[in-house]
Amino acid sequence: MSGFRAPRGTFDVHPEASVMRTRLYKTTSRAFERAAYGRIETPAFEDTELFARGVGGSTDIVRKEMFTFSDQGGRSLTLRPEGTAPICRAYLEHGMHKLAQPVKLWYWGPFFRHERPQAGRFRQFHQIGAEAIGSDSPLVDAEVIGLLHDLLHGLPIPDLTLRLGSLGSVEGRAAYRSELQDYLREHQADVAREVRERIDENPLRAFDAKDEGTREVMAKAPTMLERLDGEDAKHFAEVRALLDRAGIHYELDGRLVRGLDYYTRTVFSFETDRLGAQSEVAGGGRYDGLMELLGGPPTPAVGFACGVERVLMALGEHGAESPPVNAFVAAPDGQRDRALGLVLELRRAGVAADLDLADRSMKGQMKQADRSGARVAVILDEDGSAQVRDMETGEQRPIQAAELIDALT
Ligand code: HAM
């Protein structure tokens, strides 16, 4: 023990936990490949201004959760708290508007928020995310939601609820915003100070407040969903019809607002009651105004992000599984070079194989074979012959060296 510890709110991933993460990565990348999404990677830090402008100055993320630092040249940089603004930056920087639209991108990587750590909430966490940029068709909303729905159900995460709402376009929201501001001013004595302070800047955040007083006030507040009209109402009705036809169940939720300011029109989240307080596994929505905020041309887009650690927590016990070893090769002294040769040959043939690397006795090696979860043990004898033992039934039989690979593949 050196006295050093991983920083608060961060964690090390041990080999056992890594097995499930790798499996999740493989499942996810196959799902995105099938859906024609290309993988994008952006840097772990960006100009602070990108998030200040993109995520919004009145959000908790920008106000108190960013890891911001100056580099040696005095530039202000921030460890990315989320992935959507960086991907919009990349889309604009690399002229992706010239590609066939929408451009469909996905990502997996670490994100950083200075939040109060608790179960399911970390300061360095990982997201699987997707962004479909360049189309305002309701089809894209439904495709993105359908993709996330199938991914989460296929894992499978138990007890999932999809909540769906619409915040309208920025223009469509203007009248509702002032109606909500009036309502909040009327009730300002009963809401939390933080909510009161943000009535002018960001009245919708009040829906997210945790304190009892504000919650009571917001339970009776008018919602944007009740005020949707014109093109916004038509768009939302089409998204709903497409989801209905695809057999995707959702709960309408007019109080669904999210922790980022860029959302317009469709918003959604997936929750499970397996996670306690941090019940949200994934969330997202449309952000038709974000590109312009970042200095680009009007470019509609929609996407989501899913918390890797929350998915793994919701999957539960499976996370403790050790890597599968199909064959454990045990050999007495004098035969260890043969054991290594065989293990390498098995691995080349696609069989997961392992051997003793700590000079254990034959008895110790058989114990190790058992612990490793191997399906079979291959026991090499001093005379050059071999036996194969079914670790479950204990059945053991001699086997010719030439047959071994065939028998195990
Ligand atoms: P978000 O809702 O802030 O959205 O985060 C998405 C997901 O990341 C959450 O549902 C949760 O599973 C996970 N997450 C967030 N914070 C933490 C944390 N401190 N510890 C563990 N997991 C966490 C976004 O980030 C948007 N960029 C999503 C999006 C993409 N919208 C459109 N495109």
CSV table of N, CA and C in Angstrom, one decimal, residues 239-385:
chain,number,residue,atom,x,y,z
A,239,VAL,N,-43.5,11.4,-34.6
A,239,VAL,CA,-42.6,10.6,-33.8
A,239,VAL,C,-43.4,9.5,-33.1
A,240,ARG,N,-44.5,9.9,-32.4
A,240,ARG,CA,-45.3,9.0,-31.6
A,240,ARG,C,-45.9,7.9,-32.5
A,241,ALA,N,-46.4,8.3,-33.7
A,241,ALA,CA,-47.0,7.3,-34.6
A,241,ALA,C,-46.0,6.3,-35.0
A,242,LEU,N,-44.8,6.8,-35.3
A,242,LEU,CA,-43.7,5.8,-35.8
A,242,LEU,C,-43.3,4.9,-34.7
A,243,LEU,N,-43.2,5.4,-33.5
A,243,LEU,CA,-42.9,4.5,-32.3
A,243,LEU,C,-44.0,3.5,-32.1
A,244,ASP,N,-45.2,3.9,-32.2
A,244,ASP,CA,-46.4,3.0,-32.0
A,244,ASP,C,-46.3,1.9,-33.0
A,245,ARG,N,-46.1,2.3,-34.3
A,245,ARG,CA,-46.1,1.3,-35.3
A,245,ARG,C,-44.9,0.3,-35.2
A,246,ALA,N,-43.8,0.8,-34.6
A,246,ALA,CA,-42.7,-0.1,-34.3
A,246,ALA,C,-42.8,-0.9,-33.1
A,247,GLY,N,-44.0,-0.7,-32.4
A,247,GLY,CA,-44.2,-1.5,-31.2
A,247,GLY,C,-43.3,-1.1,-30.0
A,248,ILE,N,-42.9,0.2,-30.0
A,248,ILE,CA,-42.1,0.6,-28.9
A,248,ILE,C,-43.0,1.4,-27.9
A,249,HIS,N,-43.0,0.9,-26.6
A,249,HIS,CA,-43.9,1.5,-25.6
A,249,HIS,C,-43.2,2.6,-24.9
A,250,TYR,N,-44.0,3.7,-24.6
A,250,TYR,CA,-43.4,4.8,-23.9
A,250,TYR,C,-44.5,5.4,-23.0
A,251,GLU,N,-44.0,6.2,-22.0
A,251,GLU,CA,-44.9,6.9,-21.2
A,251,GLU,C,-44.7,8.4,-21.6
A,252,LEU,N,-45.8,9.1,-21.9
A,252,LEU,CA,-45.7,10.5,-22.2
A,252,LEU,C,-45.4,11.3,-20.9
A,253,ASP,N,-44.5,12.2,-21.0
A,253,ASP,CA,-44.1,12.9,-19.8
A,253,ASP,C,-43.8,14.4,-20.1
A,254,GLY,N,-44.7,15.2,-19.7
A,254,GLY,CA,-44.6,16.6,-20.0
A,254,GLY,C,-43.6,17.3,-19.1
A,255,ARG,N,-43.2,16.6,-18.0
A,255,ARG,CA,-42.2,17.2,-17.0
A,255,ARG,C,-40.8,16.8,-17.3
A,256,LEU,N,-40.6,16.1,-18.4
A,256,LEU,CA,-39.3,15.6,-18.7
A,256,LEU,C,-38.4,16.7,-19.3
A,257,VAL,N,-37.5,17.3,-18.5
A,257,VAL,CA,-36.6,18.3,-19.0
A,257,VAL,C,-35.2,17.7,-18.7
A,258,ARG,N,-34.2,18.0,-19.4
A,258,ARG,CA,-33.0,17.4,-19.2
A,258,ARG,C,-31.9,18.4,-18.8
A,259,GLY,N,-30.8,17.9,-18.3
A,259,GLY,CA,-29.8,18.8,-17.6
A,259,GLY,C,-29.0,19.6,-18.6
A,260,LEU,N,-29.3,19.6,-19.9
A,260,LEU,CA,-28.6,20.4,-20.9
A,260,LEU,C,-29.5,21.3,-21.6
A,261,ASP,N,-29.0,22.5,-22.0
A,261,ASP,CA,-29.9,23.5,-22.5
A,261,ASP,C,-30.2,23.4,-24.0
A,262,TYR,N,-29.5,22.5,-24.7
A,262,TYR,CA,-29.6,22.5,-26.1
A,262,TYR,C,-30.9,21.8,-26.7
A,263,TYR,N,-31.7,21.2,-25.9
A,263,TYR,CA,-32.7,20.4,-26.4
A,263,TYR,C,-33.9,21.2,-27.0
A,264,THR,N,-34.4,20.7,-28.1
A,264,THR,CA,-35.6,21.2,-28.7
A,264,THR,C,-36.4,20.0,-29.1
A,265,ARG,N,-37.7,20.2,-29.2
A,265,ARG,CA,-38.6,19.2,-29.7
A,265,ARG,C,-38.5,17.9,-28.9
A,266,THR,N,-38.2,16.7,-29.5
A,266,THR,CA,-38.3,15.4,-28.8
A,266,THR,C,-37.2,15.3,-27.7
A,267,VAL,N,-37.7,14.9,-26.5
A,267,VAL,CA,-36.7,14.5,-25.5
A,267,VAL,C,-37.2,13.1,-24.9
A,268,PHE,N,-36.2,12.3,-24.5
A,268,PHE,CA,-36.6,11.0,-23.9
A,268,PHE,C,-35.5,10.5,-22.9
A,269,SER,N,-36.0,9.6,-22.1
A,269,SER,CA,-35.0,8.9,-21.2
A,269,SER,C,-35.5,7.5,-21.0
A,270,PHE,N,-34.5,6.6,-20.7
A,270,PHE,CA,-34.8,5.3,-20.3
A,270,PHE,C,-34.4,5.1,-18.8
A,271,GLU,N,-35.4,4.6,-18.0
A,271,GLU,CA,-35.1,4.4,-16.6
A,271,GLU,C,-35.3,3.0,-16.2
A,272,THR,N,-34.7,2.6,-15.1
A,272,THR,CA,-35.0,1.3,-14.5
A,272,THR,C,-35.0,1.4,-13.0
A,273,ASP,N,-35.9,0.7,-12.3
A,273,ASP,CA,-35.9,0.9,-10.9
A,273,ASP,C,-34.9,0.0,-10.2
A,274,ARG,N,-34.0,-0.6,-11.0
A,274,ARG,CA,-32.9,-1.4,-10.4
A,274,ARG,C,-31.8,-0.6,-9.9
A,275,LEU,N,-31.8,0.7,-10.2
A,275,LEU,CA,-30.7,1.6,-9.9
A,275,LEU,C,-30.8,2.5,-8.7
A,276,GLY,N,-31.9,2.5,-8.0
A,276,GLY,CA,-32.1,3.4,-6.9
A,276,GLY,C,-32.2,4.8,-7.4
A,277,ALA,N,-31.5,5.7,-6.6
A,277,ALA,CA,-31.7,7.2,-6.9
A,277,ALA,C,-31.4,7.6,-8.4
A,278,GLN,N,-30.3,7.0,-8.9
A,278,GLN,CA,-29.8,7.3,-10.2
A,278,GLN,C,-30.5,6.4,-11.2
A,279,SER,N,-31.8,6.6,-11.4
A,279,SER,CA,-32.6,5.6,-12.2
A,279,SER,C,-32.4,5.7,-13.7
A,280,GLU,N,-31.8,6.8,-14.1
A,280,GLU,CA,-31.7,7.0,-15.6
A,280,GLU,C,-30.5,6.3,-16.2
A,281,VAL,N,-30.8,5.4,-17.1
A,281,VAL,CA,-29.7,4.6,-17.8
A,281,VAL,C,-29.2,5.4,-19.0
A,282,ALA,N,-30.1,6.0,-19.7
A,282,ALA,CA,-29.8,6.7,-20.9
A,282,ALA,C,-30.8,7.8,-21.2
A,283,GLY,N,-30.3,8.8,-22.0
A,283,GLY,CA,-31.3,9.9,-22.3
A,283,GLY,C,-30.8,10.7,-23.5
A,284,GLY,N,-31.7,11.4,-24.1
A,284,GLY,CA,-31.3,12.2,-25.2
A,284,GLY,C,-32.4,13.0,-25.8
A,285,GLY,N,-32.2,13.5,-27.0
A,285,GLY,CA,-33.3,14.3,-27.6
A,285,GLY,C,-32.7,15.0,-28.8
A,286,ARG,N,-33.6,15.9,-29.4
A,286,ARG,CA,-33.3,16.7,-30.5
A,286,ARG,C,-32.5,18.0,-30.1
A,287,TYR,N,-31.6,18.5,-30.9
A,287,TYR,CA,-31.0,19.7,-30.6
A,287,TYR,C,-30.8,20.5,-31.9
A,288,ASP,N,-31.9,21.0,-32.4
A,288,ASP,CA,-31.9,21.6,-33.7
A,288,ASP,C,-31.2,23.0,-33.7
A,289,GLY,N,-31.0,23.6,-32.6
A,289,GLY,CA,-30.4,24.9,-32.5
A,289,GLY,C,-28.9,24.9,-32.2
A,290,LEU,N,-28.3,23.8,-31.8
A,290,LEU,CA,-27.0,23.7,-31.3
A,290,LEU,C,-25.9,24.2,-32.3
A,291,MET,N,-26.0,23.7,-33.5
A,291,MET,CA,-25.0,24.0,-34.5
A,291,MET,C,-24.9,25.5,-34.7
A,292,GLU,N,-26.0,26.2,-34.7
A,292,GLU,CA,-26.0,27.6,-34.9
A,292,GLU,C,-25.3,28.3,-33.7
A,293,LEU,N,-25.7,27.8,-32.5
A,293,LEU,CA,-25.0,28.4,-31.3
A,293,LEU,C,-23.5,28.3,-31.3
A,294,LEU,N,-23.0,27.3,-32.0
A,294,LEU,CA,-21.6,27.1,-32.1
A,294,LEU,C,-21.0,27.8,-33.4
A,295,GLY,N,-21.8,28.5,-34.1
A,295,GLY,CA,-21.3,29.3,-35.2
A,295,GLY,C,-21.5,28.7,-36.5
A,296,GLY,N,-22.2,27.6,-36.6
A,296,GLY,CA,-22.5,26.9,-37.9
A,296,GLY,C,-23.8,27.2,-38.5
A,297,PRO,N,-24.1,26.7,-39.7
A,297,PRO,CA,-25.4,26.9,-40.3
A,297,PRO,C,-26.5,26.1,-39.6
A,298,PRO,N,-27.8,26.5,-39.7
A,298,PRO,CA,-28.8,25.7,-39.1
A,298,PRO,C,-28.7,24.3,-39.5
A,299,THR,N,-28.6,23.4,-38.5
A,299,THR,CA,-28.5,22.0,-38.8
A,299,THR,C,-29.2,21.1,-37.8
A,300,PRO,N,-30.4,20.6,-38.1
A,300,PRO,CA,-31.1,19.8,-37.1
A,300,PRO,C,-30.4,18.5,-36.8
A,301,ALA,N,-30.5,18.0,-35.6
A,301,ALA,CA,-29.9,16.8,-35.1
A,301,ALA,C,-30.6,16.2,-33.9
A,302,VAL,N,-30.3,14.9,-33.7
A,302,VAL,CA,-30.9,14.2,-32.6
A,302,VAL,C,-29.9,13.1,-32.1
A,303,GLY,N,-29.9,12.8,-30.8
A,303,GLY,CA,-29.0,11.8,-30.3
A,303,GLY,C,-29.3,11.4,-28.9
A,304,PHE,N,-28.4,10.5,-28.4
A,304,PHE,CA,-28.6,10.0,-27.0
A,304,PHE,C,-27.3,9.7,-26.4
A,305,ALA,N,-27.2,9.5,-25.1
A,305,ALA,CA,-26.0,8.9,-24.4
A,305,ALA,C,-26.5,8.0,-23.3
A,306,CYS,N,-25.7,7.0,-23.1
A,306,CYS,CA,-26.1,5.9,-22.2
A,306,CYS,C,-24.9,5.7,-21.2
A,307,GLY,N,-25.2,5.6,-19.9
A,307,GLY,CA,-24.1,5.5,-19.0
A,307,GLY,C,-23.6,4.1,-18.9
A,308,VAL,N,-22.4,3.8,-19.2
A,308,VAL,CA,-21.8,2.4,-19.2
A,308,VAL,C,-21.9,1.8,-17.8
A,309,GLU,N,-21.5,2.6,-16.8
A,309,GLU,CA,-21.5,2.1,-15.4
A,309,GLU,C,-22.9,1.8,-15.0
A,310,ARG,N,-23.9,2.6,-15.4
A,310,ARG,CA,-25.3,2.4,-15.0
A,310,ARG,C,-25.8,1.2,-15.7
A,311,VAL,N,-25.5,0.9,-16.9
A,311,VAL,CA,-25.9,-0.3,-17.6
A,311,VAL,C,-25.4,-1.5,-16.9
A,312,LEU,N,-24.1,-1.4,-16.5
A,312,LEU,CA,-23.5,-2.6,-15.9
A,312,LEU,C,-24.1,-2.9,-14.5
A,313,MET,N,-24.4,-1.8,-13.8
A,313,MET,CA,-25.1,-1.9,-12.5
A,313,MET,C,-26.4,-2.6,-12.7
A,314,ALA,N,-27.2,-2.1,-13.7
A,314,ALA,CA,-28.5,-2.6,-13.9
A,314,ALA,C,-28.5,-4.1,-14.3
A,315,LEU,N,-27.4,-4.5,-15.0
A,315,LEU,CA,-27.2,-5.9,-15.4
A,315,LEU,C,-26.9,-6.8,-14.2
A,316,GLY,N,-26.3,-6.1,-13.1
A,316,GLY,CA,-26.2,-6.8,-11.9
A,316,GLY,C,-25.1,-7.9,-11.8
A,317,GLU,N,-25.4,-9.0,-11.2
A,317,GLU,CA,-24.5,-10.0,-10.9
A,317,GLU,C,-23.6,-10.5,-12.0
A,318,HIS,N,-24.1,-10.5,-13.2
A,318,HIS,CA,-23.3,-11.0,-14.4
A,318,HIS,C,-22.0,-10.3,-14.4
A,319,GLY,N,-21.9,-9.1,-13.9
A,319,GLY,CA,-20.7,-8.3,-13.9
A,319,GLY,C,-19.6,-9.0,-13.2
A,320,ALA,N,-19.9,-10.0,-12.3
A,320,ALA,CA,-18.8,-10.6,-11.5
A,320,ALA,C,-18.2,-11.8,-12.2
A,321,GLU,N,-18.7,-12.1,-13.4
A,321,GLU,CA,-18.2,-13.3,-14.1
A,321,GLU,C,-16.7,-13.2,-14.4
A,322,SER,N,-16.0,-14.3,-14.3
A,322,SER,CA,-14.6,-14.2,-14.8
A,322,SER,C,-14.5,-14.6,-16.3
A,323,PRO,N,-13.4,-14.3,-16.9
A,323,PRO,CA,-13.3,-14.6,-18.3
A,323,PRO,C,-13.4,-16.1,-18.5
A,324,PRO,N,-14.1,-16.5,-19.6
A,324,PRO,CA,-14.2,-18.0,-19.8
A,324,PRO,C,-12.9,-18.6,-20.3
A,325,VAL,N,-12.4,-19.6,-19.7
A,325,VAL,CA,-11.3,-20.3,-20.2
A,325,VAL,C,-11.8,-21.7,-20.6
A,326,ASN,N,-11.7,-22.0,-21.8
A,326,ASN,CA,-12.2,-23.3,-22.3
A,326,ASN,C,-11.3,-24.4,-21.9
A,327,ALA,N,-10.0,-24.2,-22.0
A,327,ALA,CA,-9.1,-25.3,-21.7
A,327,ALA,C,-8.0,-24.8,-20.8
A,328,PHE,N,-7.7,-25.6,-19.7
A,328,PHE,CA,-6.6,-25.3,-18.9
A,328,PHE,C,-5.6,-26.5,-19.1
A,329,VAL,N,-4.4,-26.1,-19.4
A,329,VAL,CA,-3.4,-27.2,-19.7
A,329,VAL,C,-2.5,-27.4,-18.5
A,330,ALA,N,-2.5,-28.6,-17.9
A,330,ALA,CA,-1.7,-28.9,-16.7
A,330,ALA,C,-0.6,-29.8,-17.1
A,331,ALA,N,0.6,-29.5,-16.6
A,331,ALA,CA,1.8,-30.3,-17.0
A,331,ALA,C,2.8,-30.4,-15.9
A,332,PRO,N,3.4,-31.6,-15.7
A,332,PRO,CA,4.4,-31.7,-14.7
A,332,PRO,C,5.7,-31.1,-15.1
A,333,ASP,N,6.6,-30.8,-14.2
A,333,ASP,CA,7.9,-30.2,-14.6
A,333,ASP,C,8.5,-31.1,-15.7
A,334,GLY,N,9.2,-30.5,-16.6
A,334,GLY,CA,9.7,-31.3,-17.7
A,334,GLY,C,8.8,-31.2,-19.0
A,335,GLN,N,7.5,-30.9,-18.7
A,335,GLN,CA,6.6,-30.9,-19.8
A,335,GLN,C,6.0,-29.5,-20.0
A,336,ARG,N,6.6,-28.5,-19.3
A,336,ARG,CA,6.0,-27.2,-19.3
A,336,ARG,C,6.1,-26.5,-20.6
A,337,ASP,N,7.2,-26.8,-21.3
A,337,ASP,CA,7.4,-26.2,-22.7
A,337,ASP,C,6.3,-26.7,-23.6
A,338,ARG,N,6.0,-28.0,-23.4
A,338,ARG,CA,4.9,-28.6,-24.3
A,338,ARG,C,3.6,-27.9,-24.0
A,339,ALA,N,3.4,-27.7,-22.7
A,339,ALA,CA,2.1,-27.0,-22.3
A,339,ALA,C,2.0,-25.6,-22.9
A,340,LEU,N,3.1,-24.9,-22.9
A,340,LEU,CA,3.1,-23.5,-23.4
A,340,LEU,C,2.8,-23.6,-24.9
A,341,GLY,N,3.5,-24.5,-25.6
A,341,GLY,CA,3.3,-24.7,-27.1
A,341,GLY,C,1.8,-25.0,-27.4
A,342,LEU,N,1.2,-25.9,-26.6
A,342,LEU,CA,-0.2,-26.3,-26.8
A,342,LEU,C,-1.1,-25.1,-26.6
A,343,VAL,N,-0.9,-24.4,-25.5
A,343,VAL,CA,-1.7,-23.2,-25.2
A,343,VAL,C,-1.7,-22.2,-26.3
A,344,LEU,N,-0.5,-22.0,-26.8
A,344,LEU,CA,-0.4,-21.0,-27.9
A,344,LEU,C,-1.1,-21.5,-29.2
A,345,GLU,N,-0.9,-22.8,-29.4
A,345,GLU,CA,-1.6,-23.4,-30.6
A,345,GLU,C,-3.1,-23.3,-30.5
A,346,LEU,N,-3.6,-23.6,-29.3
A,346,LEU,CA,-5.1,-23.6,-29.0
A,346,LEU,C,-5.6,-22.1,-29.2
A,347,ARG,N,-4.9,-21.2,-28.7
A,347,ARG,CA,-5.3,-19.8,-28.8
A,347,ARG,C,-5.4,-19.4,-30.3
A,348,ARG,N,-4.3,-19.8,-31.1
A,348,ARG,CA,-4.3,-19.5,-32.5
A,348,ARG,C,-5.5,-20.1,-33.2
A,349,ALA,N,-6.0,-21.2,-32.7
A,349,ALA,CA,-7.2,-21.9,-33.3
A,349,ALA,C,-8.5,-21.3,-32.7
A,350,GLY,N,-8.4,-20.3,-31.9
A,350,GLY,CA,-9.6,-19.6,-31.4
A,350,GLY,C,-10.1,-20.1,-30.1
A,351,VAL,N,-9.4,-21.1,-29.4
A,351,VAL,CA,-9.8,-21.6,-28.2
A,351,VAL,C,-9.2,-20.8,-27.0
A,352,ALA,N,-10.0,-20.3,-26.1
A,352,ALA,CA,-9.5,-19.7,-24.9
A,352,ALA,C,-8.7,-20.7,-24.1
A,353,ALA,N,-7.5,-20.5,-23.8
A,353,ALA,CA,-6.7,-21.5,-23.1
A,353,ALA,C,-5.7,-20.8,-22.2
A,354,ASP,N,-5.4,-21.5,-21.1
A,354,ASP,CA,-4.5,-20.9,-20.1
A,354,ASP,C,-3.7,-22.1,-19.5
A,355,LEU,N,-2.6,-21.7,-18.8
A,355,LEU,CA,-1.7,-22.7,-18.1
A,355,LEU,C,-1.2,-22.1,-16.8
A,356,ASP,N,-0.6,-23.0,-16.0
A,356,ASP,CA,0.0,-22.6,-14.8
A,356,ASP,C,1.3,-21.8,-15.0
A,357,LEU,N,1.4,-20.7,-14.3
A,357,LEU,CA,2.6,-19.9,-14.5
A,357,LEU,C,3.3,-19.7,-13.2
A,358,ALA,N,3.0,-20.5,-12.2
A,358,ALA,CA,3.6,-20.3,-10.9
A,358,ALA,C,4.2,-21.6,-10.3
A,359,ASP,N,4.6,-22.5,-11.1
A,359,ASP,CA,5.3,-23.7,-10.7
A,359,ASP,C,4.5,-24.5,-9.7
A,360,ARG,N,3.2,-24.6,-9.9
A,360,ARG,CA,2.3,-25.4,-9.0
A,360,ARG,C,2.5,-26.9,-9.2
A,361,SER,N,2.2,-27.6,-8.2
A,361,SER,CA,2.2,-29.1,-8.3
A,361,SER,C,1.1,-29.5,-9.2
A,362,MET,N,1.0,-30.8,-9.6
A,362,MET,CA,-0.1,-31.2,-10.5
A,362,MET,C,-1.4,-31.0,-9.7
A,363,LYS,N,-1.4,-31.2,-8.4
A,363,LYS,CA,-2.6,-31.1,-7.7
A,363,LYS,C,-3.1,-29.6,-7.6
A,364,GLY,N,-2.0,-28.7,-7.4
A,364,GLY,CA,-2.3,-27.3,-7.4
A,364,GLY,C,-2.8,-26.8,-8.8
A,365,GLN,N,-2.3,-27.4,-9.9
A,365,GLN,CA,-2.7,-27.0,-11.2
A,365,GLN,C,-4.1,-27.4,-11.5
A,366,MET,N,-4.5,-28.5,-10.9
A,366,MET,CA,-5.9,-29.0,-11.1
A,366,MET,C,-6.9,-28.0,-10.4
A,367,LYS,N,-6.4,-27.6,-9.2
A,367,LYS,CA,-7.2,-26.6,-8.4
A,367,LYS,C,-7.4,-25.3,-9.2
A,368,GLN,N,-6.3,-24.9,-9.8
A,368,GLN,CA,-6.2,-23.7,-10.6
A,368,GLN,C,-7.2,-23.8,-11.8
A,369,ALA,N,-7.2,-25.0,-12.4
A,369,ALA,CA,-8.0,-25.3,-13.6
A,369,ALA,C,-9.5,-25.1,-13.1
A,370,ASP,N,-9.8,-25.6,-12.0
A,370,ASP,CA,-11.2,-25.5,-11.4
A,370,ASP,C,-11.6,-24.0,-11.2
A,371,ARG,N,-10.6,-23.3,-10.5
A,371,ARG,CA,-10.9,-21.9,-10.3
A,371,ARG,C,-11.1,-21.1,-11.5
A,372,SER,N,-10.4,-21.4,-12.6
A,372,SER,CA,-10.4,-20.6,-13.8
A,372,SER,C,-11.7,-20.8,-14.6
A,373,GLY,N,-12.5,-21.7,-14.2
A,373,GLY,CA,-13.8,-21.9,-14.9
A,373,GLY,C,-13.7,-22.7,-16.2
A,374,ALA,N,-12.5,-23.3,-16.4
A,374,ALA,CA,-12.3,-24.0,-17.6
A,374,ALA,C,-13.3,-25.2,-17.8
A,375,ARG,N,-13.7,-25.4,-19.1
A,375,ARG,CA,-14.6,-26.4,-19.4
A,375,ARG,C,-13.9,-27.8,-19.4
A,376,VAL,N,-12.6,-27.8,-19.9
A,376,VAL,CA,-11.8,-29.0,-19.8
A,376,VAL,C,-10.4,-28.7,-19.3
A,377,ALA,N,-9.8,-29.7,-18.7
A,377,ALA,CA,-8.4,-29.6,-18.4
A,377,ALA,C,-7.7,-30.6,-19.3
A,378,VAL,N,-6.6,-30.2,-19.9
A,378,VAL,CA,-5.7,-31.1,-20.7
A,378,VAL,C,-4.5,-31.4,-19.8
A,379,ILE,N,-4.4,-32.7,-19.5
A,379,ILE,CA,-3.3,-33.1,-18.6
A,379,ILE,C,-2.2,-33.8,-19.4
A,380,LEU,N,-1.1,-33.2,-19.4
A,380,LEU,CA,0.1,-33.7,-20.1
A,380,LEU,C,0.8,-34.7,-19.2
A,381,ASP,N,1.1,-35.9,-19.7
A,381,ASP,CA,1.9,-36.8,-18.8
A,381,ASP,C,3.4,-36.8,-19.2
A,382,GLU,N,4.1,-37.4,-18.2
A,382,GLU,CA,5.6,-37.3,-18.4
A,382,GLU,C,6.1,-38.1,-19.6
A,383,ASP,N,5.3,-39.1,-20.0
A,383,ASP,CA,5.7,-40.0,-21.1
A,383,ASP,C,5.3,-39.3,-22.5
A,384,GLY,N,4.8,-38.1,-22.4
A,384,GLY,CA,4.4,-37.5,-23.7
A,384,GLY,C,2.9,-37.7,-24.1
A,385,SER,N,2.2,-38.5,-23.4
A,385,SER,CA,0.8,-38.7,-23.7
A,385,SER,C,0.0,-37.6,-23.1
